Short mmCIF file of C-alpha atoms in Angstrom, two decimals:
data_model
loop_
_atom_site.label_atom_id
_atom_site.label_comp_id
_atom_site.label_asym_id
_atom_site.label_seq_id
_atom_site.Cartn_x
_atom_site.Cartn_y
_atom_site.Cartn_z
CA MET A 25 195.15 -6.22 -90.02
CA ARG A 26 194.80 -8.68 -87.10
CA PHE A 27 191.82 -6.65 -85.77
CA ILE A 28 189.69 -7.64 -88.77
CA PHE A 29 189.16 -11.21 -87.62
CA PRO A 30 187.58 -10.58 -84.19
CA ILE A 31 185.33 -7.89 -85.69
CA LEU A 32 184.09 -10.22 -88.44
CA LEU A 33 183.69 -13.01 -85.91
CA LEU A 34 181.64 -10.78 -83.64
CA LEU A 35 179.40 -9.66 -86.49
CA GLY A 36 178.99 -13.26 -87.56
CA ASN A 37 178.05 -14.34 -84.05
CA LEU A 38 175.48 -11.55 -83.77
CA PHE A 39 174.03 -12.46 -87.16
CA PHE A 40 173.66 -16.13 -86.29
CA ALA A 41 172.36 -15.29 -82.80
CA GLN A 42 169.66 -13.14 -84.38
CA LYS A 43 168.86 -15.76 -87.05
CA ASN A 44 168.62 -18.55 -84.47
CA MET A 45 166.37 -16.44 -82.29
CA VAL A 46 164.07 -15.52 -85.21
CA ASP A 47 163.80 -19.20 -86.14
CA THR A 48 162.51 -20.01 -82.66
CA LEU A 49 159.90 -17.20 -82.83
CA ASN A 50 157.95 -18.78 -85.69
CA GLU A 51 156.00 -20.98 -83.29
CA TYR A 52 154.57 -18.06 -81.26
CA ASN A 53 151.35 -16.10 -81.83
CA TYR A 54 151.11 -12.33 -81.22
CA GLU A 55 150.13 -12.57 -77.56
CA GLU A 56 152.93 -15.02 -76.84
CA LEU A 57 155.41 -12.76 -78.63
CA LYS A 58 154.37 -9.83 -76.42
CA ILE A 59 154.83 -11.95 -73.32
CA LYS A 60 158.27 -12.98 -74.56
CA PHE A 61 159.13 -9.34 -75.34
CA ASN A 62 158.18 -8.35 -71.78
CA SER A 63 160.36 -11.12 -70.38
CA TYR A 64 163.32 -9.49 -72.17
CA SER A 65 162.43 -5.93 -71.14
CA ASP A 66 165.33 -5.53 -68.68
CA ASN A 67 168.02 -3.08 -69.76
CA ASP A 68 170.61 -5.86 -70.05
CA LYS A 69 168.52 -7.77 -72.63
CA VAL A 70 167.99 -5.06 -75.25
CA PHE A 71 169.29 -7.20 -78.15
CA GLN A 72 166.70 -9.93 -77.56
CA SER A 73 163.80 -7.50 -77.17
CA LYS A 74 164.77 -5.69 -80.39
CA VAL A 75 164.79 -8.94 -82.36
CA ILE A 76 161.34 -9.89 -81.03
CA ALA A 77 159.88 -6.44 -81.79
CA GLN A 78 161.23 -6.45 -85.36
CA TYR A 79 159.92 -9.99 -85.93
CA TYR A 80 156.51 -8.98 -84.54
CA LEU A 81 156.26 -6.03 -86.96
CA GLN A 82 157.39 -8.08 -89.97
CA LYS A 83 154.87 -10.79 -89.15
CA ALA A 84 152.06 -8.22 -88.88
CA LYS A 85 153.01 -6.51 -92.15
CA LYS A 86 153.20 -9.83 -93.95
CA GLU A 87 149.69 -10.65 -92.71
CA LYS A 88 148.47 -7.06 -93.43
CA ASN A 89 147.06 -6.82 -89.92
CA ASN A 90 146.90 -3.08 -89.13
CA LEU A 91 146.20 -3.40 -85.42
CA GLN A 92 149.10 -5.80 -84.96
CA ILE A 93 151.30 -3.52 -87.10
CA ALA A 94 150.49 -0.78 -84.59
CA GLU A 95 151.48 -3.11 -81.74
CA GLY A 96 154.72 -3.84 -83.58
CA TYR A 97 155.56 -0.13 -83.79
CA ASN A 98 154.70 0.13 -80.10
CA LEU A 99 157.16 -2.63 -79.15
CA ILE A 100 159.93 -1.26 -81.36
CA HIS A 101 159.78 2.31 -80.06
CA PHE A 102 160.87 1.29 -76.54
CA ASN A 103 164.49 0.70 -77.60
CA GLU A 104 164.96 3.75 -79.86
CA ASP A 105 166.23 7.29 -79.24
CA PHE A 106 163.81 10.23 -79.10
CA PRO A 107 163.48 11.17 -82.83
CA GLN A 108 163.16 7.57 -84.03
CA ALA A 109 160.83 6.57 -81.21
CA MET A 110 158.54 9.53 -81.98
CA LYS A 111 158.42 8.45 -85.66
CA TYR A 112 157.25 4.99 -84.64
CA ILE A 113 154.59 6.50 -82.37
CA ASP A 114 153.38 8.71 -85.24
CA SER A 115 153.28 5.58 -87.42
CA ILE A 116 150.81 4.08 -84.94
CA SER A 117 148.55 7.12 -85.46
CA LEU A 118 148.66 6.65 -89.25
CA VAL A 119 147.96 2.91 -89.13
CA THR A 120 145.02 3.24 -86.74
CA LYS A 121 143.46 6.51 -87.95
CA ASN A 122 140.51 4.72 -89.60
CA VAL A 123 139.84 2.33 -86.73
CA LYS A 124 136.47 3.35 -85.26
CA GLY A 125 136.42 3.72 -81.50
CA SER A 126 140.12 3.00 -81.34
CA GLN A 127 141.94 2.94 -78.00
CA TYR A 128 145.02 4.12 -79.84
CA TYR A 129 144.04 7.80 -79.53
CA SER A 130 144.63 7.48 -75.81
CA LEU A 131 147.57 5.12 -76.16
CA VAL A 132 149.48 7.35 -78.59
CA TYR A 133 149.28 10.37 -76.28
CA ARG A 134 150.33 8.23 -73.33
CA MET A 135 153.33 6.92 -75.28
CA LYS A 136 154.30 10.47 -76.24
CA GLY A 137 153.99 11.50 -72.60
CA ASN A 138 156.29 8.65 -71.55
CA LEU A 139 158.81 9.63 -74.20
CA TYR A 140 158.81 13.32 -73.20
CA TYR A 141 159.20 12.31 -69.56
CA LYS A 142 162.13 10.04 -70.42
CA TYR A 143 163.85 13.06 -72.01
CA ASN A 144 163.07 15.37 -69.09
CA ASN A 145 160.33 17.52 -70.68
CA LEU A 146 157.81 17.41 -67.82
CA LYS A 147 155.38 19.98 -69.22
CA ALA A 148 155.04 18.18 -72.55
CA ALA A 149 154.73 14.86 -70.70
CA LEU A 150 151.91 16.14 -68.48
CA ASP A 151 150.08 17.76 -71.44
CA ASN A 152 150.11 14.43 -73.30
CA TYR A 153 149.01 12.43 -70.25
CA ILE A 154 146.03 14.76 -69.82
CA LEU A 155 145.07 14.23 -73.49
CA SER A 156 145.48 10.48 -72.99
CA LEU A 157 143.07 10.61 -70.05
CA LYS A 158 140.57 12.63 -72.09
CA TYR A 159 140.41 10.06 -74.90
CA ALA A 160 140.42 7.12 -72.46
CA LYS A 161 137.33 8.58 -70.76
CA GLU A 162 135.63 9.14 -74.13
CA GLN A 163 136.19 5.45 -74.93
CA LYS A 164 135.18 4.46 -71.39
CA ASP A 165 138.27 2.28 -71.26
CA GLU A 166 138.90 1.67 -67.55
CA LYS A 167 142.38 0.25 -68.02
CA LEU A 168 143.59 3.20 -70.10
CA ILE A 169 141.98 5.59 -67.61
CA ALA A 170 144.00 3.85 -64.89
CA TYR A 171 147.24 4.13 -66.89
CA SER A 172 146.66 7.83 -67.58
CA ASN A 173 145.85 8.59 -63.94
CA LEU A 174 148.98 6.74 -62.82
CA ASN A 175 151.13 8.67 -65.29
CA ILE A 176 149.73 11.99 -64.04
CA ALA A 177 150.33 10.85 -60.44
CA TYR A 178 153.92 10.04 -61.32
CA ILE A 179 154.50 13.56 -62.62
CA ASN A 180 152.89 14.97 -59.46
CA SER A 181 155.23 12.84 -57.34
CA TYR A 182 158.25 14.02 -59.34
CA MET A 183 157.18 17.62 -58.72
CA GLY A 184 156.88 17.03 -54.96
CA ARG A 185 153.11 16.54 -54.66
CA ASN A 186 153.61 13.17 -52.97
CA SER A 187 150.51 13.14 -50.74
CA GLU A 188 148.28 13.70 -53.77
CA ALA A 189 150.16 11.13 -55.85
CA ALA A 190 150.14 8.53 -53.04
CA LYS A 191 146.31 8.49 -53.03
CA ILE A 192 146.24 7.52 -56.72
CA PHE A 193 149.03 4.93 -56.43
CA ARG A 194 147.43 3.40 -53.33
CA TYR A 195 144.00 3.17 -54.97
CA TYR A 196 145.29 1.35 -58.05
CA TYR A 197 147.74 -0.83 -56.10
CA TYR A 198 145.00 -2.26 -53.92
CA ASN A 199 142.04 -2.13 -56.32
CA GLU A 200 143.24 -2.76 -59.88
CA LYS A 201 143.10 -6.49 -60.63
CA LYS A 202 143.74 -6.36 -64.38
CA PHE A 203 147.32 -5.10 -64.27
CA LEU A 204 150.19 -7.31 -65.35
CA LYS A 205 152.43 -8.38 -62.47
CA SER A 206 155.14 -6.02 -63.73
CA GLU A 207 152.67 -3.09 -63.79
CA HIS A 208 151.43 -3.91 -60.29
CA ASN A 209 155.06 -4.04 -59.14
CA GLN A 210 155.82 -0.61 -60.66
CA THR A 211 152.78 0.88 -58.91
CA ARG A 212 154.13 -0.50 -55.62
CA ILE A 213 157.54 1.08 -56.29
CA ASN A 214 155.94 4.47 -56.93
CA LEU A 215 153.77 4.18 -53.81
CA ILE A 216 156.82 3.31 -51.67
CA ASN A 217 158.67 6.36 -52.95
CA CYS A 218 155.72 8.61 -52.00
CA TYR A 219 155.40 6.98 -48.58
CA ILE A 220 159.08 7.63 -47.85
CA GLU A 221 158.74 11.26 -48.89
CA ILE A 222 155.68 11.85 -46.65
CA ASN A 223 157.18 9.87 -43.73
CA LYS A 224 154.82 6.89 -43.82
CA LEU A 225 157.85 4.75 -43.13
CA ASP A 226 156.21 1.68 -41.61
CA SER A 227 153.95 1.32 -44.66
CA ALA A 228 156.93 1.89 -46.95
CA ASN A 229 159.00 -0.81 -45.24
CA ILE A 230 156.21 -3.41 -45.47
CA LEU A 231 155.92 -2.80 -49.23
CA ILE A 232 159.72 -2.86 -49.69
CA GLN A 233 159.91 -6.34 -48.13
CA GLN A 234 157.02 -7.53 -50.32
CA GLY A 235 158.73 -6.08 -53.39
CA LEU A 236 162.09 -7.69 -52.63
CA LYS A 237 160.41 -11.08 -52.17
CA TYR A 238 158.58 -10.68 -55.50
CA SER A 239 161.74 -9.56 -57.33
CA PHE A 240 163.99 -12.35 -56.02
CA GLU A 241 161.33 -14.95 -56.83
CA ASN A 242 161.19 -13.63 -60.40
CA LYS A 243 164.99 -13.25 -60.63
CA ASN A 244 164.55 -9.70 -61.91
CA LYS A 245 167.86 -7.89 -61.36
CA TYR A 246 166.47 -4.50 -62.31
CA SER A 247 163.54 -4.75 -59.90
CA ILE A 248 165.78 -6.10 -57.12
CA SER A 249 168.04 -3.05 -57.52
CA GLN A 250 165.04 -0.70 -57.42
CA TYR A 251 164.00 -2.12 -54.07
CA GLN A 252 167.57 -2.03 -52.74
CA TYR A 253 167.60 1.66 -53.65
CA LEU A 254 164.27 2.19 -51.87
CA SER A 255 165.59 0.27 -48.86
CA GLY A 256 168.54 2.66 -48.87
CA LEU A 257 166.18 5.65 -48.96
CA PHE A 258 164.17 4.17 -46.10
CA ASN A 259 167.30 3.81 -43.95
CA LEU A 260 168.47 7.27 -44.96
CA LYS A 261 165.18 8.75 -43.78
CA GLN A 262 165.64 6.87 -40.47
CA LYS A 263 169.17 8.32 -40.20
CA GLU A 264 170.54 4.77 -40.28
CA TYR A 265 173.32 5.98 -42.55
CA LYS A 266 175.56 2.89 -42.53
CA ASN A 267 172.65 0.58 -43.38
CA ALA A 268 171.59 3.00 -46.09
CA ILE A 269 175.07 2.94 -47.67
CA VAL A 270 175.10 -0.88 -47.76
CA GLU A 271 171.80 -1.01 -49.68
CA LEU A 272 172.58 1.95 -51.94
CA LEU A 273 175.93 0.51 -53.01
CA LYS A 274 174.20 -2.71 -54.10
CA ALA A 275 171.80 -0.69 -56.24
CA TYR A 276 174.56 1.52 -57.64
CA GLN A 277 176.66 -1.48 -58.68
CA TYR A 278 173.86 -2.69 -60.95
CA PHE A 279 172.48 0.62 -62.27
CA SER A 280 175.94 1.97 -63.11
CA SER A 281 176.82 -1.28 -64.94
CA ILE A 282 173.94 -0.76 -67.40
CA ASN A 283 174.24 3.06 -67.65
CA ASP A 284 170.76 3.51 -66.19
CA ASN A 285 169.78 7.01 -65.04
CA ASN A 286 168.72 5.60 -61.66
CA ALA A 287 172.44 5.49 -60.88
CA ASN A 288 172.32 9.28 -60.50
CA TYR A 289 169.57 9.12 -57.87
CA VAL A 290 171.62 6.53 -55.99
CA LEU A 291 174.71 8.75 -56.14
CA PHE A 292 172.71 11.61 -54.64
CA SER A 293 171.48 9.40 -51.81
CA LEU A 294 174.99 8.04 -51.17
CA GLY A 295 176.25 11.60 -50.88
CA LYS A 296 173.47 12.41 -48.42
CA ALA A 297 174.26 9.29 -46.36
CA TYR A 298 177.95 10.17 -46.09
CA ASP A 299 177.00 13.75 -45.28
CA GLY A 300 174.95 12.32 -42.41
CA LEU A 301 178.10 10.55 -41.20
CA GLU A 302 179.98 13.88 -41.56
CA ASN A 303 182.36 12.28 -44.06
CA LYS A 304 183.00 15.26 -46.31
CA GLU A 305 185.52 13.47 -48.52
CA LYS A 306 183.06 10.72 -49.49
CA THR A 307 180.21 13.21 -49.86
CA VAL A 308 182.23 15.28 -52.30
CA GLN A 309 183.30 12.12 -54.14
CA TYR A 310 179.74 10.96 -54.83
CA PHE A 311 178.35 14.42 -55.51
CA SER A 312 181.20 15.13 -57.95
CA THR A 313 180.57 11.84 -59.78
CA LEU A 314 176.89 12.79 -59.98
CA ASP A 315 177.77 16.22 -61.38
CA SER A 316 180.00 14.61 -64.01
CA ASN A 317 177.19 12.25 -65.08
CA VAL A 318 174.69 15.10 -65.34
CA GLN A 319 177.08 17.08 -67.54
CA LYS A 320 177.24 14.13 -69.95
CA THR A 321 173.52 13.38 -70.14
CA ASP A 322 171.95 16.79 -69.37
CA ILE A 323 169.23 14.92 -67.42
CA THR A 324 168.52 16.76 -64.17
CA PHE A 325 166.26 16.45 -61.12
CA PRO A 326 165.20 19.00 -58.47
CA GLU A 327 167.52 17.78 -55.68
CA LEU A 328 170.59 18.73 -57.72
CA ARG A 329 170.40 22.20 -56.17
CA GLU A 330 171.53 20.64 -52.87
CA VAL A 331 174.48 19.03 -54.62
CA TYR A 332 175.79 22.25 -56.14
CA THR A 333 175.21 24.22 -52.94
CA TYR A 334 177.25 21.64 -51.02
CA LEU A 335 180.07 21.53 -53.56
CA ILE A 336 180.33 25.32 -53.71
#
């Protein structure tokens, strides 16, 4: 019976934490709420972002504002599993179906593409990104055209077409002035990854240092870890295996603590670094941990073939 008290206390604390947070949201308008939601978008702040998204949707429904209701569904879907997230995306289509010249035709397909990509269905992701680009061009919406092109470039990069993808990432990184800082940062991350793959290492290193400076200034743990991972990849490509391991372990410590799938990419790179040092025991250790993670999540990536070949 003694376990009842901490459970009730925990539920009570969560209830009051949510109530206190909702009380503070009353003073914000829609744009301010979106900014606040984005500030809580890190994986270790899911509770706060969920509360803001739910409040946003309730506010919009109370005011019978269809476009803001659609935005509310958009915010909520980020923290849901595949079936529920897809329902919220479909709700956006229903709410906005009578809006003439709506950007949501493009947005909905882009959101579906992101969701399919998150769950490792690349073909469905690419099909939806192409549809998103089609509707963005029909609406002559330059920002949505940019988003769709970047999504398609990301799929190309994932499939190994890094030279082609780098051209798109580079164009929007240096020419798009309307992106949010977080979007500009993500474009830089994608460009760095392509540069490393196509051996433009000097360019990659310059962008890594810029990205680390930006991330530390903004105290963004997730972004810092992304750049530490990229720094590890950079050193791995240079065959500076010990330096690579130092950076990769920093990234792994964070990604593994929040159960982020990036931890698997770091494990692969750690295995490769120890293989470079001819430390078979450590290579097997990290590759085996990676294999175990993949078995649990069923989320794969092309380089896994190297892992299984090595282990066999």
